[in-house]
mmCIF file of C-alpha atoms in Angstrom:
data_model
loop_
_atom_site.group_PDB
_atom_site.id
_atom_site.type_symbol
_atom_site.label_atom_id
_atom_site.label_comp_id
_atom_site.label_asym_id
_atom_site.label_seq_id
_atom_site.Cartn_x
_atom_site.Cartn_y
_atom_site.Cartn_z
ATOM 1 C CA MET A 119 -9.289 -3.639 -8.251
ATOM 2 C CA PRO A 120 -9.113 -2.234 -4.683
ATOM 3 C CA ALA A 121 -7.920 1.259 -3.829
ATOM 4 C CA SER A 122 -4.276 1.405 -2.800
ATOM 5 C CA GLY A 123 -4.589 4.046 -0.071
ATOM 6 C CA PRO A 124 -4.273 7.797 0.276
ATOM 7 C CA GLY A 125 -2.818 9.596 -2.699
ATOM 8 C CA PHE A 126 -3.405 13.165 -1.575
ATOM 9 C CA ILE A 127 -4.437 14.900 1.656
ATOM 10 C CA SER A 128 -5.447 18.553 1.772
ATOM 11 C CA LEU A 129 -6.736 20.820 4.502
ATOM 12 C CA GLN A 130 -8.980 23.782 3.729
ATOM 13 C CA VAL A 131 -7.551 26.762 5.624
ATOM 14 C CA ARG A 132 -8.384 30.397 6.287
ATOM 15 C CA ASP A 133 -4.988 31.817 5.309
ATOM 16 C CA VAL A 134 -3.036 29.676 2.829
ATOM 17 C CA PRO A 135 0.295 31.584 3.102
ATOM 18 C CA ALA A 136 0.213 31.531 6.928
ATOM 19 C CA SER A 137 -0.677 27.827 7.077
ATOM 20 C CA ALA A 138 1.978 26.962 4.502
ATOM 21 C CA ALA A 139 4.585 28.871 6.521
ATOM 22 C CA PHE A 140 3.526 26.992 9.680
ATOM 23 C CA TYR A 141 4.006 23.573 8.071
ATOM 24 C CA GLU A 142 7.310 24.655 6.533
ATOM 25 C CA LYS A 143 8.648 26.042 9.821
ATOM 26 C CA TYR A 144 7.614 23.287 12.202
ATOM 27 C CA LEU A 145 7.422 20.147 10.061
ATOM 28 C CA GLY A 146 10.121 21.074 7.556
ATOM 29 C CA PHE A 147 7.843 20.539 4.562
ATOM 30 C CA THR A 148 9.013 21.846 1.188
ATOM 31 C CA ARG A 149 6.748 23.107 -1.557
ATOM 32 C CA GLN A 150 6.229 21.496 -4.917
ATOM 33 C CA ALA A 151 4.258 22.734 -7.917
ATOM 34 C CA GLY A 152 0.559 23.122 -7.287
ATOM 35 C CA PRO A 153 -2.549 25.055 -8.285
ATOM 36 C CA PRO A 154 -2.850 28.781 -7.458
ATOM 37 C CA HIS A 155 -5.385 28.207 -4.649
ATOM 38 C CA ALA A 156 -3.149 25.793 -2.710
ATOM 39 C CA VAL A 157 0.330 25.038 -1.468
ATOM 40 C CA VAL A 158 1.282 21.426 -2.135
ATOM 41 C CA PHE A 159 4.171 19.933 -0.187
ATOM 42 C CA ASP A 160 6.624 17.279 -1.317
ATOM 43 C CA THR A 161 5.610 14.584 1.176
ATOM 44 C CA ALA A 162 5.465 10.802 0.897
ATOM 45 C CA PRO A 163 3.784 8.435 0.504
ATOM 46 C CA ALA A 164 0.925 10.904 -0.179
ATOM 47 C CA ALA A 165 1.125 14.581 -1.045
ATOM 48 C CA PHE A 166 -0.073 16.976 1.661
ATOM 49 C CA ALA A 167 -1.490 20.434 0.929
ATOM 50 C CA VAL A 168 -3.176 23.442 2.427
ATOM 51 C CA ARG A 169 -5.767 25.079 0.204
ATOM 52 C CA SER A 170 -8.387 27.783 0.163
ATOM 53 C CA PRO A 171 -11.870 26.645 1.205
ATOM 54 C CA LEU A 172 -14.199 25.135 -1.357
ATOM 55 C CA PRO A 173 -17.300 27.150 -2.284
ATOM 56 C CA GLY A 174 -19.835 26.991 0.527
ATOM 57 C CA VAL A 175 -17.257 26.195 3.232
ATOM 58 C CA ASP A 176 -17.037 28.824 5.985
ATOM 59 C CA LEU A 177 -14.328 27.807 8.423
ATOM 60 C CA ASP A 178 -15.314 30.634 10.787
ATOM 61 C CA ILE A 179 -18.610 28.935 11.674
ATOM 62 C CA ILE A 180 -17.059 25.514 12.280
ATOM 63 C CA PRO A 181 -16.111 25.032 15.960
ATOM 64 C CA GLN A 182 -13.200 22.716 15.110
ATOM 65 C CA PRO A 183 -12.206 21.969 11.516
ATOM 66 C CA GLY A 184 -11.666 18.292 10.786
ATOM 67 C CA ILE A 185 -13.520 16.985 13.834
ATOM 68 C CA GLY A 186 -13.840 13.238 13.493
ATOM 69 C CA VAL A 187 -10.930 12.873 11.056
ATOM 70 C CA GLY A 188 -7.494 11.763 12.202
ATOM 71 C CA VAL A 189 -4.491 13.156 10.348
ATOM 72 C CA TRP A 190 -1.297 11.374 11.361
ATOM 73 C CA LEU A 191 2.082 12.355 9.984
ATOM 74 C CA HIS A 192 5.425 10.638 10.460
ATOM 75 C CA ALA A 193 8.379 12.620 11.777
ATOM 76 C CA PRO A 194 11.685 10.932 12.651
ATOM 77 C CA ASP A 195 12.086 13.210 15.711
ATOM 78 C CA ALA A 196 8.564 13.958 16.906
ATOM 79 C CA GLN A 197 9.855 15.093 20.315
ATOM 80 C CA ALA A 198 12.027 17.838 18.785
ATOM 81 C CA ILE A 199 9.040 19.131 16.811
ATOM 82 C CA HIS A 200 6.914 19.012 19.964
ATOM 83 C CA ASP A 201 9.513 21.037 21.841
ATOM 84 C CA ALA A 202 9.686 23.683 19.084
ATOM 85 C CA LEU A 203 5.883 23.973 18.990
ATOM 86 C CA VAL A 204 5.703 24.347 22.779
ATOM 87 C CA ALA A 205 8.485 26.961 22.776
ATOM 88 C CA ASP A 206 6.441 29.052 20.341
ATOM 89 C CA GLY A 207 3.156 28.648 22.223
ATOM 90 C CA VAL A 208 1.406 26.297 19.787
ATOM 91 C CA SER A 209 -1.427 24.359 21.425
ATOM 92 C CA ILE A 210 -0.563 20.741 22.222
ATOM 93 C CA THR A 211 -3.839 18.821 22.460
ATOM 94 C CA ALA A 212 -2.350 15.444 23.459
ATOM 95 C CA GLU A 213 0.968 15.347 25.280
ATOM 96 C CA PRO A 214 3.727 13.023 24.034
ATOM 97 C CA ILE A 215 3.421 9.353 24.875
ATOM 98 C CA ASP A 216 5.377 6.279 23.854
ATOM 99 C CA GLY A 217 3.092 3.799 22.124
ATOM 100 C CA PRO A 218 2.879 1.393 19.199
ATOM 101 C CA PHE A 219 3.715 4.215 16.759
ATOM 102 C CA GLY A 220 6.658 5.449 18.805
ATOM 103 C CA ARG A 221 6.760 8.899 20.369
ATOM 104 C CA THR A 222 3.347 10.357 19.561
ATOM 105 C CA PHE A 223 1.612 13.663 20.288
ATOM 106 C CA THR A 224 -1.098 15.887 18.822
ATOM 107 C CA PHE A 225 -1.063 19.628 18.170
ATOM 108 C CA ALA A 226 -3.549 22.164 16.802
ATOM 109 C CA ASP A 227 -2.468 23.905 13.602
ATOM 110 C CA PRO A 228 -3.373 27.578 12.931
ATOM 111 C CA ASP A 229 -6.919 26.617 11.871
ATOM 112 C CA GLY A 230 -7.487 24.218 14.753
ATOM 113 C CA TYR A 231 -6.960 20.971 12.853
ATOM 114 C CA GLN A 232 -5.700 18.279 15.229
ATOM 115 C CA ILE A 233 -2.526 16.827 13.713
ATOM 116 C CA THR A 234 -0.833 13.813 15.286
ATOM 117 C CA LEU A 235 2.884 13.209 14.828
ATOM 118 C CA HIS A 236 4.592 9.896 15.471
ATOM 119 C CA ASP A 237 8.211 8.849 15.053
ATOM 120 C CA ARG A 238 7.980 5.113 14.293
ATOM 121 C CA ALA A 239 7.395 4.386 10.619
#
């Protein structure tokens, strides 16, 4: 039987409370129950989490966490989120464009992960 797709996505971060607050503030994520080393958000179709690094992972020696991996999240009003991020000085790494996934842009989260938001489901 083939895999059905992503069931869970987590990012290893330097400061779990700060990263969780970032995703709550800007993306409107809400927490659900999770393990003590992570904050798991109530997202669909797959759960999204920020967690402490696994043993042997030192995020301070990695130039850009997640390089080579694309994390795309759907947001019904990507432009409004973009505008809030810009107003607060968050780095936008790809300016908004209109494409096959609707209004799309990429920002850097507190650890430097490149997260792309799009508004067409």
